[in-house]
mmCIF file of C-alpha atoms and ligand atoms in Angstrom:
data_model
loop_
_atom_site.group_PDB
_atom_site.id
_atom_site.type_symbol
_atom_site.label_atom_id
_atom_site.label_comp_id
_atom_site.label_asym_id
_atom_site.label_seq_id
_atom_site.Cartn_x
_atom_site.Cartn_y
_atom_site.Cartn_z
ATOM 1 C CA UNK A 1187 140.591 -92.703 53.380
ATOM 2 C CA UNK A 1188 142.385 -90.723 50.744
ATOM 3 C CA UNK A 1189 141.032 -86.878 50.574
ATOM 4 C CA UNK A 1190 141.687 -84.319 47.692
ATOM 5 C CA UNK A 1191 145.599 -83.283 48.233
ATOM 6 C CA UNK A 1192 144.703 -79.256 48.714
ATOM 7 C CA UNK A 1193 142.630 -80.052 51.563
ATOM 8 C CA UNK A 1194 145.845 -81.171 53.589
ATOM 9 C CA UNK A 1195 147.420 -77.851 54.489
ATOM 10 C CA UNK A 1196 144.181 -76.231 55.054
ATOM 11 C CA UNK A 1197 143.550 -75.143 58.763
ATOM 12 C CA UNK A 1198 140.077 -74.899 59.420
ATOM 13 C CA UNK A 1199 138.541 -71.383 60.055
ATOM 14 C CA UNK A 1200 138.053 -70.508 63.692
ATOM 15 C CA UNK A 1201 135.079 -68.111 65.052
ATOM 16 C CA UNK A 1202 135.251 -66.431 68.248
ATOM 17 C CA UNK A 1203 134.491 -69.475 70.452
ATOM 18 C CA UNK A 1204 130.809 -69.091 71.333
ATOM 19 C CA UNK A 1205 129.051 -68.254 74.305
ATOM 20 C CA UNK A 1206 127.669 -71.497 75.378
ATOM 21 C CA UNK A 1207 130.875 -73.222 75.250
ATOM 22 C CA UNK A 1208 132.441 -70.948 77.996
ATOM 23 C CA UNK A 1209 129.513 -71.395 80.421
ATOM 24 C CA UNK A 1210 129.979 -75.563 79.862
ATOM 25 C CA UNK A 1211 133.727 -75.464 79.874
ATOM 26 C CA UNK A 1212 134.215 -73.065 82.614
ATOM 27 C CA UNK A 1213 131.193 -72.833 84.882
ATOM 28 C CA UNK A 1214 130.358 -69.252 84.387
ATOM 29 C CA UNK A 1215 126.479 -67.830 83.850
ATOM 30 C CA UNK A 1216 125.550 -66.913 80.835
ATOM 31 C CA UNK A 1217 124.281 -63.608 81.290
ATOM 32 C CA UNK A 1218 128.263 -63.006 82.656
ATOM 33 C CA UNK A 1219 129.815 -64.343 80.000
ATOM 34 C CA UNK A 1220 130.471 -61.045 76.720
ATOM 35 C CA UNK A 1221 132.036 -61.918 73.288
ATOM 36 C CA UNK A 1222 134.531 -59.813 72.242
ATOM 37 C CA UNK A 1223 135.328 -62.195 69.942
ATOM 38 C CA UNK A 1224 133.891 -61.788 66.348
ATOM 39 C CA UNK A 1225 133.316 -57.769 65.817
ATOM 40 C CA UNK A 1226 129.417 -58.602 66.065
ATOM 41 C CA UNK A 1227 127.389 -55.412 66.980
ATOM 42 C CA UNK A 1228 127.458 -54.760 70.065
ATOM 43 C CA UNK A 1229 123.985 -52.627 69.906
ATOM 44 C CA UNK A 1230 122.383 -56.129 68.349
ATOM 45 C CA UNK A 1231 120.212 -55.127 65.097
ATOM 46 C CA UNK A 1232 117.828 -52.779 65.058
ATOM 47 C CA UNK A 1233 114.185 -53.364 66.352
ATOM 48 C CA UNK A 1234 112.073 -53.088 63.157
ATOM 49 C CA UNK A 1235 114.738 -55.826 61.871
ATOM 50 C CA UNK A 1236 113.068 -58.404 64.236
ATOM 51 C CA UNK A 1237 109.845 -56.939 63.812
ATOM 52 C CA UNK A 1238 110.511 -57.775 59.888
ATOM 53 C CA UNK A 1239 111.984 -61.210 61.386
ATOM 54 C CA UNK A 1240 108.704 -62.312 63.365
ATOM 55 C CA UNK A 1241 105.995 -60.377 60.323
ATOM 56 C CA UNK A 1242 107.358 -62.885 57.554
ATOM 57 C CA UNK A 1243 107.859 -65.942 60.068
ATOM 58 C CA UNK A 1244 104.806 -67.660 58.404
ATOM 59 C CA UNK A 1245 106.912 -67.953 54.737
ATOM 60 C CA UNK A 1246 109.423 -70.301 55.603
ATOM 61 C CA UNK A 1247 107.719 -73.103 54.021
ATOM 62 C CA UNK A 1248 108.350 -71.601 50.612
ATOM 63 C CA UNK A 1249 111.435 -71.060 48.542
ATOM 64 C CA UNK A 1250 112.974 -67.803 48.640
ATOM 65 C CA UNK A 1251 112.824 -64.872 45.870
ATOM 66 C CA UNK A 1252 115.667 -66.536 43.888
ATOM 67 C CA UNK A 1253 115.962 -62.857 41.999
ATOM 68 C CA UNK A 1254 116.081 -61.276 45.330
ATOM 69 C CA UNK A 1255 114.827 -58.455 42.957
ATOM 70 C CA UNK A 1256 114.078 -55.485 45.756
ATOM 71 C CA UNK A 1257 116.767 -56.072 48.177
ATOM 72 C CA UNK A 1258 119.115 -55.729 44.892
ATOM 73 C CA UNK A 1259 117.045 -52.849 43.888
ATOM 74 C CA UNK A 1260 117.618 -51.360 47.704
ATOM 75 C CA UNK A 1261 121.304 -52.009 47.734
ATOM 76 C CA UNK A 1262 121.600 -50.458 44.180
ATOM 77 C CA UNK A 1263 119.652 -47.405 45.230
ATOM 78 C CA UNK A 1264 121.618 -46.925 48.144
ATOM 79 C CA UNK A 1265 125.176 -47.243 45.993
ATOM 80 C CA UNK A 1266 124.084 -45.250 43.131
ATOM 81 C CA UNK A 1267 124.041 -48.426 40.886
ATOM 82 C CA UNK A 1268 122.349 -50.127 38.835
ATOM 83 C CA UNK A 1269 120.912 -53.867 39.740
ATOM 84 C CA UNK A 1270 122.984 -55.369 37.424
ATOM 85 C CA UNK A 1271 126.076 -54.184 39.387
ATOM 86 C CA UNK A 1272 125.285 -56.531 42.011
ATOM 87 C CA UNK A 1273 124.852 -60.476 43.214
ATOM 88 C CA UNK A 1274 124.228 -61.064 46.968
ATOM 89 C CA UNK A 1275 126.254 -64.382 48.782
ATOM 90 C CA UNK A 1276 125.345 -65.870 52.336
ATOM 91 C CA UNK A 1277 127.494 -63.590 53.753
ATOM 92 C CA UNK A 1278 130.706 -61.596 51.764
ATOM 93 C CA UNK A 1279 132.133 -64.596 52.372
ATOM 94 C CA UNK A 1280 130.542 -66.714 49.837
ATOM 95 C CA UNK A 1281 131.225 -63.870 47.262
ATOM 96 C CA UNK A 1282 134.737 -63.913 48.027
ATOM 97 C CA UNK A 1283 134.795 -68.001 47.411
ATOM 98 C CA UNK A 1284 133.104 -66.991 44.405
ATOM 99 C CA UNK A 1285 135.276 -64.723 42.917
ATOM 100 C CA UNK A 1286 138.233 -67.110 43.800
ATOM 101 C CA UNK A 1287 136.599 -69.528 41.830
ATOM 102 C CA UNK A 1288 135.623 -67.219 38.411
ATOM 103 C CA UNK A 1289 139.672 -66.144 38.233
ATOM 104 C CA UNK A 1290 141.892 -67.817 40.436
ATOM 105 C CA UNK A 1291 143.548 -71.492 39.289
ATOM 106 C CA UNK A 1292 146.805 -73.441 39.382
ATOM 107 C CA UNK A 1293 148.442 -71.038 37.408
ATOM 108 C CA UNK A 1294 146.969 -67.699 38.819
ATOM 109 C CA UNK A 1295 147.986 -66.582 42.435
ATOM 110 C CA UNK A 1296 145.737 -64.304 44.684
ATOM 111 C CA UNK A 1297 147.795 -61.635 46.773
ATOM 112 C CA UNK A 1298 146.935 -60.201 49.543
ATOM 113 C CA UNK A 1299 148.299 -58.430 52.987
ATOM 114 C CA UNK A 1300 150.898 -60.328 55.048
ATOM 115 C CA UNK A 1301 147.987 -60.845 57.363
ATOM 116 C CA UNK A 1302 144.535 -60.339 56.726
ATOM 117 C CA UNK A 1303 141.361 -62.073 56.387
ATOM 118 C CA UNK A 1304 141.569 -65.608 56.751
ATOM 119 C CA UNK A 1305 138.460 -66.740 54.545
ATOM 120 C CA UNK A 1306 140.766 -64.849 51.320
ATOM 121 C CA UNK A 1307 143.572 -68.116 51.735
ATOM 122 C CA UNK A 1308 141.126 -70.650 52.566
ATOM 123 C CA UNK A 1309 139.156 -70.690 49.627
ATOM 124 C CA UNK A 1310 142.214 -70.254 47.592
ATOM 125 C CA UNK A 1311 144.032 -73.798 48.868
ATOM 126 C CA UNK A 1312 140.304 -75.081 47.878
ATOM 127 C CA UNK A 1313 141.168 -75.476 44.872
ATOM 128 C CA UNK A 1314 144.790 -75.706 44.968
ATOM 129 C CA UNK A 1315 145.365 -72.087 44.327
ATOM 130 C CA UNK A 1316 148.430 -70.277 45.756
ATOM 131 C CA UNK A 1317 148.632 -67.234 47.887
ATOM 132 C CA UNK A 1318 151.358 -64.801 47.458
ATOM 133 C CA UNK A 1319 151.327 -62.747 51.056
ATOM 134 C CA UNK A 1320 153.529 -59.400 51.300
ATOM 135 C CA UNK A 1321 156.257 -59.089 53.901
ATOM 136 C CA UNK A 1322 153.839 -56.251 55.899
ATOM 137 C CA UNK A 1323 151.851 -57.175 57.773
ATOM 138 C CA UNK A 1324 149.146 -54.192 57.183
ATOM 139 C CA UNK A 1325 148.808 -53.226 54.068
ATOM 140 C CA UNK A 1326 151.710 -51.623 52.121
ATOM 141 C CA UNK A 1327 150.746 -50.979 48.379
ATOM 142 C CA UNK A 1328 154.255 -50.641 47.058
ATOM 143 C CA UNK A 1329 154.875 -53.926 48.466
ATOM 144 C CA UNK A 1330 151.691 -55.253 46.887
ATOM 145 C CA UNK A 1331 152.825 -52.821 43.290
ATOM 146 C CA UNK A 1332 156.746 -54.083 43.416
ATOM 147 C CA UNK A 1333 155.280 -57.988 43.827
ATOM 148 C CA UNK A 1334 152.495 -57.164 41.264
ATOM 149 C CA UNK A 1335 155.168 -56.572 38.592
ATOM 150 C CA UNK A 1336 157.385 -59.098 39.340
ATOM 151 C CA UNK A 1337 155.167 -61.590 38.588
ATOM 152 C CA UNK A 1338 152.609 -60.066 36.642
ATOM 153 C CA UNK A 1339 151.973 -63.074 34.515
ATOM 154 C CA UNK A 1340 150.821 -65.377 37.587
ATOM 155 C CA UNK A 1341 148.740 -63.168 40.022
ATOM 156 C CA UNK A 1342 144.831 -62.914 39.153
ATOM 157 C CA UNK A 1343 142.994 -62.119 41.967
ATOM 158 C CA UNK A 1344 144.815 -58.865 44.398
ATOM 159 C CA UNK A 1345 142.352 -58.823 47.315
ATOM 160 C CA UNK A 1346 142.998 -55.580 49.165
ATOM 161 C CA UNK A 1347 140.938 -55.598 52.480
ATOM 162 C CA UNK A 1348 140.011 -52.237 53.349
ATOM 163 C CA UNK A 1349 139.940 -51.526 56.492
ATOM 164 C CA UNK A 1350 142.060 -54.584 57.367
ATOM 165 C CA UNK A 1351 140.522 -57.530 59.469
ATOM 166 C CA UNK A 1352 142.267 -58.794 61.751
ATOM 167 C CA UNK A 1353 144.439 -55.923 62.502
ATOM 168 C CA UNK A 1354 142.322 -52.426 62.052
ATOM 169 C CA UNK A 1355 144.251 -50.486 59.457
ATOM 170 C CA UNK A 1356 142.587 -48.889 56.432
ATOM 171 C CA UNK A 1357 144.299 -46.667 53.667
ATOM 172 C CA UNK A 1358 143.392 -43.480 51.637
ATOM 173 C CA UNK A 1359 141.054 -43.998 48.831
ATOM 174 C CA UNK A 1360 142.680 -41.775 46.676
ATOM 175 C CA UNK A 1361 145.790 -43.999 47.397
ATOM 176 C CA UNK A 1362 143.956 -46.648 46.584
ATOM 177 C CA UNK A 1363 142.900 -45.415 43.568
ATOM 178 C CA UNK A 1364 146.283 -44.921 42.446
ATOM 179 C CA UNK A 1365 147.501 -47.919 43.114
ATOM 180 C CA UNK A 1366 144.140 -50.250 40.985
ATOM 181 C CA UNK A 1367 144.944 -47.899 37.986
ATOM 182 C CA UNK A 1368 149.010 -49.490 38.217
ATOM 183 C CA UNK A 1369 147.105 -52.707 36.981
ATOM 184 C CA UNK A 1370 145.822 -55.051 34.219
ATOM 185 C CA UNK A 1371 142.474 -55.092 33.491
ATOM 186 C CA UNK A 1372 142.618 -58.666 33.099
ATOM 187 C CA UNK A 1373 143.778 -59.065 36.709
ATOM 188 C CA UNK A 1374 140.274 -58.784 39.479
ATOM 189 C CA UNK A 1375 140.347 -56.313 42.359
ATOM 190 C CA UNK A 1376 138.468 -57.817 45.432
ATOM 191 C CA UNK A 1377 137.781 -54.745 47.672
ATOM 192 C CA UNK A 1378 136.913 -56.294 50.854
ATOM 193 C CA UNK A 1379 134.926 -53.022 52.247
ATOM 194 C CA UNK A 1380 133.502 -55.717 55.440
ATOM 195 C CA UNK A 1381 134.075 -52.212 57.639
ATOM 196 C CA UNK A 1382 133.430 -49.237 55.423
ATOM 197 C CA UNK A 1383 130.853 -47.813 57.245
ATOM 198 C CA UNK A 1384 133.153 -48.012 60.608
ATOM 199 C CA UNK A 1385 136.130 -46.238 58.047
ATOM 200 C CA UNK A 1386 133.669 -43.677 56.813
ATOM 201 C CA UNK A 1387 132.393 -42.456 60.149
ATOM 202 C CA UNK A 1388 135.848 -42.402 61.189
ATOM 203 C CA UNK A 1389 137.383 -40.589 58.777
ATOM 204 C CA UNK A 1390 136.051 -39.550 54.736
ATOM 205 C CA UNK A 1391 139.234 -39.775 53.334
ATOM 206 C CA UNK A 1392 138.693 -43.249 53.644
ATOM 207 C CA UNK A 1393 135.686 -44.084 51.962
ATOM 208 C CA UNK A 1394 135.682 -46.226 48.833
ATOM 209 C CA UNK A 1395 132.616 -45.167 46.775
ATOM 210 C CA UNK A 1396 131.620 -48.332 45.458
ATOM 211 C CA UNK A 1397 129.928 -46.566 41.897
ATOM 212 C CA UNK A 1398 132.944 -44.510 41.950
ATOM 213 C CA UNK A 1399 134.926 -47.059 42.007
ATOM 214 C CA UNK A 1400 133.587 -49.497 39.618
ATOM 215 C CA UNK A 1401 133.039 -46.978 37.321
ATOM 216 C CA UNK A 1402 136.686 -45.844 37.247
ATOM 217 C CA UNK A 1403 137.673 -49.608 37.295
ATOM 218 C CA UNK A 1404 136.315 -52.652 34.884
ATOM 219 C CA UNK A 1405 138.174 -55.055 37.300
ATOM 220 C CA UNK A 1406 137.319 -54.439 40.311
ATOM 221 C CA UNK A 1407 135.117 -56.577 42.962
ATOM 222 C CA UNK A 1408 133.658 -54.318 46.461
ATOM 223 C CA UNK A 1409 132.285 -55.958 48.483
ATOM 224 C CA UNK A 1410 130.092 -55.429 51.797
ATOM 225 C CA UNK A 1411 128.052 -56.947 54.490
ATOM 226 C CA UNK A 1412 125.455 -56.600 56.892
ATOM 227 C CA UNK A 1413 127.038 -58.169 59.225
ATOM 228 C CA UNK A 1414 129.213 -56.191 61.139
ATOM 229 C CA UNK A 1415 127.719 -52.457 61.302
ATOM 230 C CA UNK A 1416 123.903 -53.342 61.217
ATOM 231 C CA UNK A 1417 124.237 -55.993 63.163
ATOM 232 C CA UNK A 1418 122.801 -59.127 60.972
ATOM 233 C CA UNK A 1419 126.066 -61.894 61.584
ATOM 234 C CA UNK A 1420 123.267 -64.463 62.061
ATOM 235 C CA UNK A 1421 121.161 -63.537 58.490
ATOM 236 C CA UNK A 1422 124.094 -63.940 56.411
ATOM 237 C CA UNK A 1423 124.077 -61.852 53.698
ATOM 238 C CA UNK A 1424 126.383 -60.078 51.334
ATOM 239 C CA UNK A 1425 127.001 -58.285 48.794
ATOM 240 C CA UNK A 1426 129.370 -57.813 46.012
ATOM 241 C CA UNK A 1427 129.181 -54.929 43.089
ATOM 242 C CA UNK A 1428 130.994 -54.767 40.127
ATOM 243 C CA UNK A 1429 130.986 -54.149 36.240
ATOM 244 C CA UNK A 1430 128.068 -56.605 34.520
ATOM 245 C CA UNK A 1431 130.336 -58.413 32.848
ATOM 246 C CA UNK A 1432 132.287 -59.796 36.187
ATOM 247 C CA UNK A 1433 128.838 -60.006 38.058
ATOM 248 C CA UNK A 1434 127.467 -62.355 35.526
ATOM 249 C CA UNK A 1435 130.015 -64.395 36.138
ATOM 250 C CA UNK A 1436 130.143 -64.963 39.168
ATOM 251 C CA UNK A 1437 126.000 -66.071 39.219
ATOM 252 C CA UNK A 1438 127.679 -68.880 37.554
ATOM 253 C CA UNK A 1439 129.312 -69.671 40.296
ATOM 254 C CA UNK A 1440 125.877 -69.246 42.709
ATOM 255 C CA UNK A 1441 123.766 -72.052 44.522
ATOM 256 C CA UNK A 1442 119.470 -71.306 43.743
ATOM 257 C CA UNK A 1443 118.043 -69.556 47.071
ATOM 258 C CA UNK A 1444 121.696 -69.300 48.645
ATOM 259 C CA UNK A 1445 120.015 -66.777 51.187
ATOM 260 C CA UNK A 1446 116.978 -67.490 52.795
ATOM 261 C CA UNK A 1447 113.617 -65.343 52.955
ATOM 262 C CA UNK A 1448 113.783 -64.049 55.980
ATOM 263 C CA UNK A 1449 117.734 -63.091 55.514
ATOM 264 C CA UNK A 1450 116.311 -60.613 52.747
ATOM 265 C CA UNK A 1451 113.940 -58.988 54.999
ATOM 266 C CA UNK A 1452 116.154 -58.503 57.483
ATOM 267 C CA UNK A 1453 118.005 -56.830 55.201
ATOM 268 C CA UNK A 1454 116.332 -54.843 53.351
ATOM 269 C CA UNK A 1455 114.508 -53.603 56.867
ATOM 270 C CA UNK A 1456 118.416 -53.185 58.239
ATOM 271 C CA UNK A 1457 119.042 -50.932 55.281
ATOM 272 C CA UNK A 1458 116.371 -48.236 55.746
ATOM 273 C CA UNK A 1459 117.394 -47.699 59.700
ATOM 274 C CA UNK A 1460 120.312 -45.357 59.077
ATOM 275 C CA UNK A 1461 119.853 -43.947 62.897
ATOM 276 C CA UNK A 1462 120.472 -47.416 63.991
ATOM 277 C CA UNK A 1463 123.718 -47.464 62.352
ATOM 278 C CA UNK A 1464 124.624 -44.040 63.302
ATOM 279 C CA UNK A 1465 124.149 -44.802 66.481
ATOM 280 C CA UNK A 1466 126.457 -47.982 66.141
ATOM 281 C CA UNK A 1467 128.941 -46.408 65.113
ATOM 282 C CA UNK A 1468 128.902 -43.232 67.677
ATOM 283 C CA UNK A 1469 128.911 -45.654 70.180
ATOM 284 C CA UNK A 1470 131.980 -47.812 69.245
ATOM 285 C CA UNK A 1471 134.734 -44.790 68.515
ATOM 286 C CA UNK A 1472 133.889 -43.384 72.042
ATOM 287 C CA UNK A 1473 134.614 -46.292 73.388
ATOM 288 C CA UNK A 1474 137.296 -47.469 71.132
ATOM 289 C CA UNK A 1475 139.336 -44.312 73.174
ATOM 290 C CA UNK A 1476 138.899 -46.034 76.234
ATOM 291 C CA UNK A 1477 140.831 -48.718 74.679
ATOM 292 C CA UNK A 1478 143.485 -46.461 73.536
ATOM 293 C CA UNK A 1479 144.053 -44.883 76.696
ATOM 294 C CA UNK A 1480 144.727 -47.971 78.717
ATOM 295 C CA UNK A 1481 146.941 -49.452 76.094
ATOM 296 C CA UNK A 1482 148.744 -45.801 76.540
ATOM 297 C CA UNK A 1483 148.992 -46.171 79.581
ATOM 298 C CA UNK A 1484 150.096 -49.264 80.107
ATOM 299 C CA UNK A 1485 152.582 -49.286 76.674
ATOM 300 C CA UNK A 1486 151.199 -51.318 74.814
ATOM 301 C CA UNK A 1487 151.015 -50.801 71.192
ATOM 302 C CA UNK A 1488 147.895 -50.518 69.290
ATOM 303 C CA UNK A 1489 147.609 -50.250 65.713
ATOM 304 C CA UNK A 1490 144.932 -47.358 64.792
ATOM 305 C CA UNK A 1491 141.797 -48.885 64.014
ATOM 306 C CA UNK A 1492 139.248 -48.315 61.193
ATOM 307 C CA UNK A 1493 136.683 -50.596 62.242
ATOM 308 C CA UNK A 1494 134.643 -51.761 65.247
ATOM 309 C CA UNK A 1495 137.910 -53.583 67.130
ATOM 310 C CA UNK A 1496 141.181 -53.123 68.292
ATOM 311 C CA UNK A 1497 144.262 -55.224 68.339
ATOM 312 C CA UNK A 1498 146.262 -54.762 70.837
ATOM 313 C CA UNK A 1499 149.945 -55.819 70.608
ATOM 314 C CA UNK A 1500 152.484 -57.238 73.192
ATOM 315 C CA UNK A 1501 156.612 -57.426 73.674
ATOM 316 C CA UNK A 1502 157.990 -60.253 75.070
ATOM 317 C CA UNK A 1503 156.767 -59.278 78.626
ATOM 318 C CA UNK A 1504 153.693 -60.992 77.627
ATOM 319 C CA UNK A 1505 151.564 -63.485 75.816
ATOM 320 C CA UNK A 1506 148.448 -62.997 73.694
ATOM 321 C CA UNK A 1507 147.386 -66.575 74.491
ATOM 322 C CA UNK A 1508 148.038 -66.747 78.046
ATOM 323 C CA UNK A 1509 146.173 -63.238 78.386
ATOM 324 C CA UNK A 1510 143.241 -64.492 76.279
ATOM 325 C CA UNK A 1511 143.441 -67.466 78.599
ATOM 326 C CA UNK A 1512 142.974 -66.024 81.783
ATOM 327 C CA UNK A 1513 140.002 -63.178 80.258
ATOM 328 C CA UNK A 1514 138.318 -66.591 78.857
ATOM 329 C CA UNK A 1515 138.102 -68.288 82.480
ATOM 330 C CA UNK A 1516 136.508 -64.440 83.449
ATOM 331 C CA UNK A 1517 134.402 -65.288 81.107
ATOM 332 C CA UNK A 1518 136.113 -62.914 78.198
ATOM 333 C CA UNK A 1519 135.882 -63.816 75.238
ATOM 334 C CA UNK A 1520 138.462 -62.032 72.781
ATOM 335 C CA UNK A 1521 140.187 -63.196 69.678
ATOM 336 C CA UNK A 1522 143.991 -64.535 70.364
ATOM 337 C CA UNK A 1523 145.841 -64.100 67.171
ATOM 338 C CA UNK A 1524 149.048 -66.458 68.135
ATOM 339 C CA UNK A 1525 147.768 -68.230 65.071
ATOM 340 C CA UNK A 1526 148.682 -65.433 62.459
ATOM 341 C CA UNK A 1527 151.922 -65.310 63.526
ATOM 342 C CA UNK A 1528 151.696 -62.625 66.090
ATOM 343 C CA UNK A 1529 151.260 -61.923 69.564
ATOM 344 C CA UNK A 1530 148.733 -60.024 69.815
ATOM 345 C CA UNK A 1531 144.374 -60.029 70.709
ATOM 346 C CA UNK A 1532 141.771 -58.054 68.918
ATOM 347 C CA UNK A 1533 139.233 -57.145 70.642
ATOM 348 C CA UNK A 1534 135.857 -56.091 69.483
ATOM 349 C CA UNK A 1535 134.490 -52.999 70.881
ATOM 350 C CA UNK A 1536 131.585 -53.522 72.877
ATOM 351 C CA UNK A 1537 129.058 -51.860 74.858
ATOM 352 C CA UNK A 1538 129.930 -49.732 77.798
ATOM 353 C CA UNK A 1539 129.424 -52.216 80.394
ATOM 354 C CA UNK A 1540 131.169 -54.720 79.002
ATOM 355 C CA UNK A 1541 133.707 -52.917 78.323
ATOM 356 C CA UNK A 1542 134.258 -51.844 81.752
ATOM 357 C CA UNK A 1543 135.078 -55.233 82.853
ATOM 358 C CA UNK A 1544 137.766 -56.164 79.831
ATOM 359 C CA UNK A 1545 139.659 -53.419 80.693
ATOM 360 C CA UNK A 1546 139.396 -53.741 84.896
ATOM 361 C CA UNK A 1547 140.141 -57.531 83.711
ATOM 362 C CA UNK A 1548 142.993 -56.195 81.172
ATOM 363 C CA UNK A 1549 144.781 -54.031 83.283
ATOM 364 C CA UNK A 1550 144.796 -56.213 86.956
ATOM 365 C CA UNK A 1551 146.642 -58.837 83.894
ATOM 366 C CA UNK A 1552 148.766 -56.531 82.743
ATOM 367 C CA UNK A 1553 149.440 -55.215 86.446
ATOM 368 C CA UNK A 1554 150.273 -59.408 87.466
HETATM 369 C C1 PLP B 1875 133.271 -60.401 58.591
HETATM 370 C C2 PLP B 1875 134.366 -60.268 57.522
HETATM 371 C C3 PLP B 1875 133.253 -60.638 55.834
HETATM 372 C C4 PLP B 1875 132.094 -61.011 56.144
HETATM 373 O O1 PLP B 1875 131.718 -61.256 57.243
HETATM 374 P P1 PLP B 1875 130.214 -62.204 56.308
HETATM 375 O O2 PLP B 1875 129.114 -62.015 57.593
HETATM 376 O O3 PLP B 1875 130.388 -63.556 55.277
HETATM 377 O O4 PLP B 1875 129.376 -61.384 55.132
HETATM 378 C C5 PLP B 1875 133.814 -60.129 55.255
HETATM 379 N N1 PLP B 1875 135.759 -60.022 55.054
HETATM 380 C C6 PLP B 1875 136.140 -59.743 56.327
HETATM 381 C C7 PLP B 1875 136.901 -59.176 56.149
HETATM 382 C C8 PLP B 1875 135.325 -59.811 57.565
HETATM 383 O O5 PLP B 1875 135.831 -58.794 58.337
#
């Protein structure tokens, strides 16, 4: 059967290998498998969230509150914006999809960093939108600007993934503002802040404040998610923050009841447990030091990370695919970046004991 030709060259998004698969394929006990591949919170989620989900379990037979006004109010209060500045998505993934469908088309491309979050390209290609990428793999705003200025009429959306997945770098907020001030008001700039909590914890100079951002720039959409620092990847809750004129258009693309009753309760409760998030962030950066030390000691390159993962880049002596395969057979799941054209692996920072196991196996592999 013939399908829409736009889909021909889309490579299906590959999530981290599920634990069950490693259990089945390699006969490793489930409790011995560690997954450091999907940037999930190794602390799980707040215990209050689990309680809230149990408490509301009996409500699953009725449709969720489609206005989501409680969650929007909570987010509005947290970020000092109005409810009308917020849209909720089934993960911020879904808001990315809304943004691309709202603004890009066959004549209006999207511009991204050389290596960045794969979903921008997948959603773009689904509707025949071309993606222009910088030659620099990490965010180089000078190069973004040059490409933009030379192709001004052809670019509809610029994606800034700050901090960037899968590489981990970020950009000081002052430079981000300076860049956006050079962009036409009719070009949408999406700032994907999936890892902002981590960046803020590491260095305030990298903090993007959504209210400030959308006050200054009426052409910006900020994205946040509950999947990373809040530990709610399985609940699928993300959000977009922008001027009402942008949010209203995105609403036209939103399917009704796009997140569940339990997701709403989980997100509301998660937002209130600041201690859980704070503890997760502290653990993350304390443990990340151990990865940096092992990398330094073995002369492995890595990108200074503002996230909950570290990207280790190998020279020709090693193959990231082989390293990832050996680790997998030991029950350690990491993300090989060969498909991004990089001889590198991305490792989510885990709990101390998970990191012990990764680092021990990793060093053994390096020594051959
Ligand atoms: C994880 C992630 C998201 C969104 O995840 P959802 O689970 O869909 O909210 C968005 N952007 C980046 C860069 C991510 O890493």
